[in-house]
PDB file of C-alpha atoms in Angstrom:
ATOM      1  CA  MET A   1      17.678  12.396  26.979  1.00  0.00           C
ATOM      2  CA  ALA A   2      15.201  10.604  24.876  1.00  0.00           C
ATOM      3  CA  ALA A   3      13.320  13.733  23.821  1.00  0.00           C
ATOM      4  CA  ARG A   4      16.512  15.484  22.942  1.00  0.00           C
ATOM      5  CA  ASP A   5      17.667  12.480  20.791  1.00  0.00           C
ATOM      6  CA  PHE A   6      14.384  12.566  18.939  1.00  0.00           C
ATOM      7  CA  ASP A   7      14.812  16.274  18.325  1.00  0.00           C
ATOM      8  CA  GLU A   8      18.153  15.705  16.870  1.00  0.00           C
ATOM      9  CA  LYS A   9      17.465  12.557  14.813  1.00  0.00           C
ATOM     10  CA  GLY A  10      13.669  12.390  14.320  1.00  0.00           C
ATOM     11  CA  PHE A  11      12.341   8.902  13.497  1.00  0.00           C
ATOM     12  CA  LEU A  12      15.938   7.696  13.223  1.00  0.00           C
ATOM     13  CA  SER A  13      16.272   8.127  16.989  1.00  0.00           C
ATOM     14  CA  ASP A  14      16.328   5.065  19.260  1.00  0.00           C
ATOM     15  CA  TYR A  15      13.588   6.764  21.214  1.00  0.00           C
ATOM     16  CA  VAL A  16      11.037   5.141  18.782  1.00  0.00           C
ATOM     17  CA  TYR A  17      11.949   1.739  20.324  1.00  0.00           C
ATOM     18  CA  GLU A  18      11.018   3.097  23.758  1.00  0.00           C
ATOM     19  CA  HIS A  19       7.636   4.357  22.261  1.00  0.00           C
ATOM     20  CA  ARG A  20       7.262   0.907  20.617  1.00  0.00           C
ATOM     21  CA  GLU A  21       7.593  -0.857  24.041  1.00  0.00           C
ATOM     22  CA  ALA A  22       5.092   1.443  25.633  1.00  0.00           C
ATOM     23  CA  ILE A  23       2.510   1.411  22.910  1.00  0.00           C
ATOM     24  CA  ARG A  24       2.660  -2.314  22.406  1.00  0.00           C
ATOM     25  CA  GLU A  25       1.772  -2.764  26.032  1.00  0.00           C
ATOM     26  CA  LYS A  26      -0.960  -0.185  26.014  1.00  0.00           C
ATOM     27  CA  TYR A  27      -2.641  -1.588  22.969  1.00  0.00           C
ATOM     28  CA  ALA A  28      -1.633  -5.168  23.376  1.00  0.00           C
ATOM     29  CA  GLY A  29      -5.062  -6.557  22.350  1.00  0.00           C
ATOM     30  CA  VAL A  30      -5.350  -4.724  19.147  1.00  0.00           C
ATOM     31  CA  PHE A  31      -1.666  -5.473  18.068  1.00  0.00           C
ATOM     32  CA  SER A  32      -2.229  -9.178  19.041  1.00  0.00           C
ATOM     33  CA  ASP A  33      -5.253  -9.480  16.855  1.00  0.00           C
ATOM     34  CA  CYS A  34      -3.341  -8.140  13.909  1.00  0.00           C
ATOM     35  CA  GLU A  35      -0.427 -10.381  14.427  1.00  0.00           C
ATOM     36  CA  ARG A  36      -2.790 -13.406  14.803  1.00  0.00           C
ATOM     37  CA  ILE A  37      -4.469 -12.598  11.448  1.00  0.00           C
ATOM     38  CA  SER A  38      -1.129 -11.845   9.818  1.00  0.00           C
ATOM     39  CA  ASN A  39       0.250 -15.139  10.965  1.00  0.00           C
ATOM     40  CA  GLN A  40      -2.836 -16.946   9.369  1.00  0.00           C
ATOM     41  CA  ALA A  41      -2.321 -15.156   6.064  1.00  0.00           C
ATOM     42  CA  GLN A  42       1.315 -15.904   6.071  1.00  0.00           C
ATOM     43  CA  THR A  43       0.730 -19.578   6.676  1.00  0.00           C
ATOM     44  CA  LEU A  44      -1.890 -19.746   3.924  1.00  0.00           C
ATOM     45  CA  LEU A  45       0.301 -17.842   1.569  1.00  0.00           C
ATOM     46  CA  LEU A  46       3.152 -20.515   1.935  1.00  0.00           C
ATOM     47  CA  GLU A  47       0.560 -23.346   1.579  1.00  0.00           C
ATOM     48  CA  THR A  48      -0.905 -21.877  -1.652  1.00  0.00           C
ATOM     49  CA  GLY A  49       0.563 -23.426  -4.850  1.00  0.00           C
ATOM     50  CA  VAL A  50      -0.016 -21.806  -8.292  1.00  0.00           C
ATOM     51  CA  ARG A  51       1.191 -23.201 -11.561  1.00  0.00           C
ATOM     52  CA  ASP A  52       3.133 -20.661 -13.666  1.00  0.00           C
ATOM     53  CA  ASN A  53       1.070 -21.435 -16.764  1.00  0.00           C
ATOM     54  CA  ASN A  54      -2.062 -19.987 -14.966  1.00  0.00           C
ATOM     55  CA  ALA A  55      -1.140 -16.370 -15.424  1.00  0.00           C
ATOM     56  CA  PRO A  56      -4.314 -14.874 -13.862  1.00  0.00           C
ATOM     57  CA  MET A  57      -4.152 -16.891 -10.737  1.00  0.00           C
ATOM     58  CA  LEU A  58      -0.410 -16.348 -10.404  1.00  0.00           C
ATOM     59  CA  GLY A  59      -0.864 -12.556 -10.678  1.00  0.00           C
ATOM     60  CA  SER A  60      -3.628 -12.850  -8.099  1.00  0.00           C
ATOM     61  CA  PHE A  61      -1.369 -14.764  -5.743  1.00  0.00           C
ATOM     62  CA  LEU A  62       1.482 -12.290  -6.183  1.00  0.00           C
ATOM     63  CA  PHE A  63      -0.843  -9.421  -5.567  1.00  0.00           C
ATOM     64  CA  PHE A  64      -2.068 -11.015  -2.367  1.00  0.00           C
ATOM     65  CA  GLU A  65       1.624 -11.698  -1.379  1.00  0.00           C
ATOM     66  CA  ARG A  66       2.350  -7.952  -1.711  1.00  0.00           C
ATOM     67  CA  THR A  67      -0.865  -7.123   0.126  1.00  0.00           C
ATOM     68  CA  ILE A  68       0.166  -9.246   3.160  1.00  0.00           C
ATOM     69  CA  ARG A  69       3.791  -7.915   3.078  1.00  0.00           C
ATOM     70  CA  THR A  70       2.440  -4.317   2.883  1.00  0.00           C
ATOM     71  CA  CYS A  71       0.139  -4.778   5.815  1.00  0.00           C
ATOM     72  CA  GLN A  72       2.948  -6.287   7.859  1.00  0.00           C
ATOM     73  CA  ALA A  73       5.039  -3.239   7.113  1.00  0.00           C
ATOM     74  CA  ALA A  74       2.212  -0.851   8.094  1.00  0.00           C
ATOM     75  CA  VAL A  75       1.914  -2.721  11.531  1.00  0.00           C
ATOM     76  CA  ARG A  76       5.753  -2.021  11.978  1.00  0.00           C
ATOM     77  CA  LEU A  77       5.225   1.692  11.387  1.00  0.00           C
ATOM     78  CA  CYS A  78       2.296   1.816  13.798  1.00  0.00           C
ATOM     79  CA  GLU A  79       4.442   0.297  16.509  1.00  0.00           C
ATOM     80  CA  ILE A  80       6.891   3.292  16.324  1.00  0.00           C
ATOM     81  CA  GLY A  81       4.311   5.866  16.025  1.00  0.00           C
ATOM     82  CA  MET A  82       4.438   6.517  12.298  1.00  0.00           C
ATOM     83  CA  VAL A  83       0.659   6.047  11.891  1.00  0.00           C
ATOM     84  CA  GLN A  84       0.153   8.315   8.910  1.00  0.00           C
ATOM     85  CA  GLU A  85       2.976   6.662   7.024  1.00  0.00           C
ATOM     86  CA  ALA A  86       1.336   3.288   7.908  1.00  0.00           C
ATOM     87  CA  GLN A  87      -1.836   4.674   6.181  1.00  0.00           C
ATOM     88  CA  VAL A  88       0.183   5.495   3.166  1.00  0.00           C
ATOM     89  CA  LEU A  89       1.232   1.842   2.802  1.00  0.00           C
ATOM     90  CA  LEU A  90      -2.213   0.497   3.791  1.00  0.00           C
ATOM     91  CA  ARG A  91      -3.688   2.508   0.828  1.00  0.00           C
ATOM     92  CA  THR A  92      -1.362   0.531  -1.303  1.00  0.00           C
ATOM     93  CA  ALA A  93      -2.327  -2.631   0.317  1.00  0.00           C
ATOM     94  CA  TYR A  94      -5.992  -2.148  -0.544  1.00  0.00           C
ATOM     95  CA  GLU A  95      -5.104  -1.334  -4.189  1.00  0.00           C
ATOM     96  CA  THR A  96      -3.333  -4.547  -4.604  1.00  0.00           C
ATOM     97  CA  LEU A  97      -6.131  -6.436  -2.788  1.00  0.00           C
ATOM     98  CA  PHE A  98      -8.490  -4.996  -5.390  1.00  0.00           C
ATOM     99  CA  HIS A  99      -6.408  -6.315  -8.182  1.00  0.00           C
ATOM    100  CA  ALA A 100      -5.866  -9.696  -6.545  1.00  0.00           C
ATOM    101  CA  SER A 101      -9.578 -10.113  -6.037  1.00  0.00           C
ATOM    102  CA  ALA A 102     -10.632  -8.802  -9.390  1.00  0.00           C
ATOM    103  CA  LEU A 103      -8.299 -11.503 -11.148  1.00  0.00           C
ATOM    104  CA  ILE A 104     -10.179 -14.214  -9.198  1.00  0.00           C
ATOM    105  CA  ALA A 105     -13.593 -12.767 -10.140  1.00  0.00           C
ATOM    106  CA  ASP A 106     -12.676 -12.398 -13.825  1.00  0.00           C
ATOM    107  CA  PRO A 107      -9.378 -13.841 -15.097  1.00  0.00           C
ATOM    108  CA  THR A 108      -9.617 -11.872 -18.321  1.00  0.00           C
ATOM    109  CA  ILE A 109      -8.641  -8.909 -16.332  1.00  0.00           C
ATOM    110  CA  PHE A 110      -5.163 -10.032 -16.422  1.00  0.00           C
ATOM    111  CA  LYS A 111      -4.838  -8.809 -19.971  1.00  0.00           C
ATOM    112  CA  LYS A 112      -6.523  -5.573 -19.112  1.00  0.00           C
ATOM    113  CA  LEU A 113      -4.074  -4.870 -16.314  1.00  0.00           C
ATOM    114  CA  ASP A 114      -1.289  -5.633 -18.665  1.00  0.00           C
ATOM    115  CA  SER A 115      -2.749  -3.269 -21.305  1.00  0.00           C
ATOM    116  CA  HIS A 116      -2.911  -0.639 -18.509  1.00  0.00           C
ATOM    117  CA  ASN A 117       0.720  -1.114 -17.757  1.00  0.00           C
ATOM    118  CA  ASP A 118       1.592  -0.446 -21.496  1.00  0.00           C
ATOM    119  CA  LYS A 119      -0.511   2.640 -21.443  1.00  0.00           C
ATOM    120  CA  GLU A 120       1.353   4.000 -18.440  1.00  0.00           C
ATOM    121  CA  ASP A 121       4.723   3.145 -19.959  1.00  0.00           C
ATOM    122  CA  VAL A 122       3.945   5.102 -23.109  1.00  0.00           C
ATOM    123  CA  LYS A 123       2.585   8.088 -20.986  1.00  0.00           C
ATOM    124  CA  GLN A 124       5.941   7.963 -19.081  1.00  0.00           C
ATOM    125  CA  ALA A 125       8.001   7.755 -22.164  1.00  0.00           C
ATOM    126  CA  ARG A 126       6.367  10.694 -23.925  1.00  0.00           C
ATOM    127  CA  ALA A 127       6.726  12.764 -20.650  1.00  0.00           C
ATOM    128  CA  MET A 128      10.362  12.020 -20.341  1.00  0.00           C
ATOM    129  CA  LEU A 129      11.084  12.964 -24.019  1.00  0.00           C
ATOM    130  CA  ALA A 130       9.005  16.172 -23.567  1.00  0.00           C
ATOM    131  CA  ASP A 131      10.049  17.254 -20.174  1.00  0.00           C
ATOM    132  CA  MET A 132      13.642  16.075 -19.473  1.00  0.00           C
ATOM    133  CA  PRO A 133      16.673  18.205 -20.533  1.00  0.00           C
ATOM    134  CA  ALA A 134      17.967  16.878 -23.843  1.00  0.00           C
ATOM    135  CA  GLU A 135      21.510  16.582 -22.356  1.00  0.00           C
ATOM    136  CA  LEU A 136      20.255  13.970 -19.818  1.00  0.00           C
ATOM    137  CA  LEU A 137      19.083  11.659 -22.387  1.00  0.00           C
ATOM    138  CA  THR A 138      21.600   9.749 -24.569  1.00  0.00           C
ATOM    139  CA  GLU A 139      20.580   8.841 -28.225  1.00  0.00           C
ATOM    140  CA  LEU A 140      20.205   5.249 -27.093  1.00  0.00           C
ATOM    141  CA  ASN A 141      17.752   6.455 -24.304  1.00  0.00           C
ATOM    142  CA  LYS A 142      15.744   8.389 -26.902  1.00  0.00           C
ATOM    143  CA  LYS A 143      15.604   5.358 -29.261  1.00  0.00           C
ATOM    144  CA  TYR A 144      14.437   3.141 -26.515  1.00  0.00           C
ATOM    145  CA  LEU A 145      11.733   5.635 -25.337  1.00  0.00           C
ATOM    146  CA  LYS A 146      10.509   6.025 -28.948  1.00  0.00           C
ATOM    147  CA  GLU A 147      10.364   2.363 -29.436  1.00  0.00           C
ATOM    148  CA  ILE A 148       8.083   2.163 -26.340  1.00  0.00           C
ATOM    149  CA  ILE A 149       5.799   4.748 -27.858  1.00  0.00           C
ATOM    150  CA  ASP A 150       5.737   3.180 -31.373  1.00  0.00           C
ATOM    151  CA  THR A 151       5.202  -0.461 -30.284  1.00  0.00           C
ATOM    152  CA  ARG A 152       2.861  -0.231 -27.240  1.00  0.00           C
ATOM    153  CA  ALA A 153      -0.571   1.180 -26.991  1.00  0.00           C
ATOM    154  CA  GLY A 154      -2.760   0.037 -24.038  1.00  0.00           C
ATOM    155  CA  GLN A 155      -6.091   1.000 -22.573  1.00  0.00           C
ATOM    156  CA  THR A 156      -6.974   2.324 -19.083  1.00  0.00           C
ATOM    157  CA  PHE A 157      -8.078  -0.024 -16.400  1.00  0.00           C
ATOM    158  CA  SER A 158      -8.145   1.722 -13.201  1.00  0.00           C
ATOM    159  CA  VAL A 159      -8.047   0.731  -9.503  1.00  0.00           C
ATOM    160  CA  HIS A 160     -11.678   1.475  -9.460  1.00  0.00           C
ATOM    161  CA  CYS A 161     -12.281  -0.926 -12.317  1.00  0.00           C
ATOM    162  CA  SER A 162     -10.659  -3.701 -10.375  1.00  0.00           C
ATOM    163  CA  ALA A 163     -12.662  -2.706  -7.199  1.00  0.00           C
ATOM    164  CA  LYS A 164     -15.945  -2.886  -9.114  1.00  0.00           C
ATOM    165  CA  ALA A 165     -15.002  -6.276 -10.684  1.00  0.00           C
ATOM    166  CA  ALA A 166     -14.133  -7.605  -7.257  1.00  0.00           C
ATOM    167  CA  GLY A 167     -17.388  -6.289  -5.657  1.00  0.00           C
ATOM    168  CA  MET A 168     -15.419  -4.086  -3.460  1.00  0.00           C
ATOM    169  CA  LEU A 169     -16.671  -0.585  -4.466  1.00  0.00           C
ATOM    170  CA  ASP A 170     -17.767   0.134  -0.882  1.00  0.00           C
ATOM    171  CA  LEU A 171     -14.229  -0.423   0.242  1.00  0.00           C
ATOM    172  CA  TYR A 172     -12.823   1.584  -2.522  1.00  0.00           C
ATOM    173  CA  SER A 173     -15.161   4.592  -1.887  1.00  0.00           C
ATOM    174  CA  MET A 174     -14.799   4.635   1.950  1.00  0.00           C
ATOM    175  CA  ILE A 175     -11.380   3.247   2.732  1.00  0.00           C
ATOM    176  CA  TYR A 176      -9.094   3.697  -0.302  1.00  0.00           C
ATOM    177  CA  ARG A 177     -10.392   7.225  -1.053  1.00  0.00           C
ATOM    178  CA  GLY A 178     -10.315   8.005   2.568  1.00  0.00           C
ATOM    179  CA  LEU A 179      -6.716   6.979   3.026  1.00  0.00           C
ATOM    180  CA  SER A 180      -5.784   8.925  -0.107  1.00  0.00           C
ATOM    181  CA  SER A 181      -7.050  12.103   1.463  1.00  0.00           C
ATOM    182  CA  LEU A 182      -5.719  11.368   4.926  1.00  0.00           C
ATOM    183  CA  ALA A 183      -2.253  10.171   3.982  1.00  0.00           C
ATOM    184  CA  GLY A 184      -1.689   9.017   0.459  1.00  0.00           C
ATOM    185  CA  HIS A 185      -1.940  12.368  -1.340  1.00  0.00           C
ATOM    186  CA  ALA A 186      -0.520  15.786  -0.499  1.00  0.00           C
ATOM    187  CA  THR A 187      -3.751  17.356   0.647  1.00  0.00           C
ATOM    188  CA  PHE A 188      -4.386  19.947   3.355  1.00  0.00           C
ATOM    189  CA  ARG A 189      -6.166  17.372   5.209  1.00  0.00           C
ATOM    190  CA  SER A 190      -3.038  15.139   5.357  1.00  0.00           C
ATOM    191  CA  LEU A 191      -1.281  18.078   7.172  1.00  0.00           C
ATOM    192  CA  ASP A 192      -3.724  17.639  10.263  1.00  0.00           C
ATOM    193  CA  ARG A 193      -1.384  15.047  11.674  1.00  0.00           C
ATOM    194  CA  SER A 194       1.344  17.745  12.352  1.00  0.00           C
ATOM    195  CA  PHE A 195      -0.847  19.844  14.671  1.00  0.00           C
ATOM    196  CA  ILE A 196      -2.204  19.460  18.164  1.00  0.00           C
ATOM    197  CA  GLY A 197      -5.241  21.458  19.238  1.00  0.00           C
ATOM    198  CA  GLU A 198      -4.829  23.506  22.368  1.00  0.00           C
ATOM    199  CA  THR A 199      -6.734  26.129  24.269  1.00  0.00           C
ATOM    200  CA  ASN A 200      -5.200  29.076  22.460  1.00  0.00           C
ATOM    201  CA  GLY A 201      -4.803  27.531  18.990  1.00  0.00           C
ATOM    202  CA  TYR A 202      -2.555  24.849  17.680  1.00  0.00           C
ATOM    203  CA  SER A 203       1.060  23.665  18.224  1.00  0.00           C
ATOM    204  CA  LEU A 204       3.373  21.674  15.810  1.00  0.00           C
ATOM    205  CA  TYR A 205       4.000  18.095  16.826  1.00  0.00           C
ATOM    206  CA  MET A 206       6.433  15.916  14.826  1.00  0.00           C
ATOM    207  CA  GLY A 207       6.956  12.909  17.292  1.00  0.00           C
ATOM    208  CA  PRO A 208       5.494   9.469  17.494  1.00  0.00           C
ATOM    209  CA  THR A 209       1.717   9.471  17.782  1.00  0.00           C
ATOM    210  CA  GLU A 210      -1.159   6.970  18.768  1.00  0.00           C
ATOM    211  CA  ASN A 211      -3.758   9.089  17.106  1.00  0.00           C
ATOM    212  CA  ASN A 212      -5.797   6.882  14.681  1.00  0.00           C
ATOM    213  CA  LEU A 213      -3.776   3.935  15.722  1.00  0.00           C
ATOM    214  CA  VAL A 214      -6.628   1.630  16.618  1.00  0.00           C
ATOM    215  CA  PHE A 215      -8.567   2.764  13.533  1.00  0.00           C
ATOM    216  CA  THR A 216      -5.526   2.025  11.287  1.00  0.00           C
ATOM    217  CA  LEU A 217      -4.932  -1.337  12.850  1.00  0.00           C
ATOM    218  CA  SER A 218      -8.525  -2.265  12.339  1.00  0.00           C
ATOM    219  CA  LEU A 219      -8.193  -1.584   8.688  1.00  0.00           C
ATOM    220  CA  ILE A 220      -5.031  -3.647   8.395  1.00  0.00           C
ATOM    221  CA  ALA A 221      -6.871  -6.495  10.064  1.00  0.00           C
ATOM    222  CA  GLN A 222      -9.692  -6.206   7.592  1.00  0.00           C
ATOM    223  CA  CYS A 223      -7.261  -6.280   4.596  1.00  0.00           C
ATOM    224  CA  LEU A 224      -5.482  -9.348   5.879  1.00  0.00           C
ATOM    225  CA  ASN A 225      -8.750 -11.145   6.452  1.00  0.00           C
ATOM    226  CA  LEU A 226      -9.872 -10.374   2.799  1.00  0.00           C
ATOM    227  CA  SER A 227      -6.495 -11.568   1.789  1.00  0.00           C
ATOM    228  CA  ILE A 228      -7.068 -14.767   3.545  1.00  0.00           C
ATOM    229  CA  LYS A 229     -10.352 -15.261   1.899  1.00  0.00           C
ATOM    230  CA  GLY A 230      -8.920 -14.565  -1.434  1.00  0.00           C
ATOM    231  CA  LEU A 231      -6.077 -17.105  -1.015  1.00  0.00           C
ATOM    232  CA  GLY A 232      -8.515 -19.680  -0.030  1.00  0.00           C
ATOM    233  CA  GLU A 233     -10.449 -18.980  -3.295  1.00  0.00           C
ATOM    234  CA  ILE A 234      -7.229 -19.478  -5.273  1.00  0.00           C
ATOM    235  CA  GLN A 235      -6.670 -22.758  -3.565  1.00  0.00           C
ATOM    236  CA  ASN A 236     -10.147 -23.895  -4.597  1.00  0.00           C
ATOM    237  CA  ARG A 237      -9.466 -22.835  -8.122  1.00  0.00           C
ATOM    238  CA  VAL A 238      -6.155 -24.553  -8.590  1.00  0.00           C
ATOM    239  CA  GLN A 239      -6.882 -27.801  -6.921  1.00  0.00           C
TER     240      GLN A 239
END
């Protein structure tokens, strides 16, 4: 019954909760470690106070908040067997971790990130004017997009730049890039999750999986621990 329900509904099936119960029992220790670290991060997050006139530290704090929340979401996906989807979120968590940590290492990066945001807005505005069918844009839409192009400039400040400033290029090169290939981008390597090797070849598998579960949870734990360290540094700066 459960298998047929999953065949009909995919991951919207209640079968995923049966999987969650079994997988939480099988990997109780790893999940418990993640939860313990997440609880520490959550507590520290609520204890950290940042004044709104300290823009770099406020930006760092908010990036850490997003990092922790994203890691928690990744754990939930791991529980129901959506490990690759958890890796997609985990890649984002490391990205926000890099920005949060870079702002602590060098507060002037706040203006560089803001400038990068302007550059991306201009890029999108130009693309929309060039690529969207004219009838989908009102004159007011066109005016607004042209104003963005005319009034903003900006310079590139990439995730790599933040990772370098934070002293985390090793994590960028190994984890961030690895998760990009495994899950974050539409690569052939990312399709490996859908196949199971058999004696006579491969078969398609679409259901919950525990493949790479422990590996993914370990990366989540690491990301949370680094967030705890960063929040501690913010507390030291603002006291």
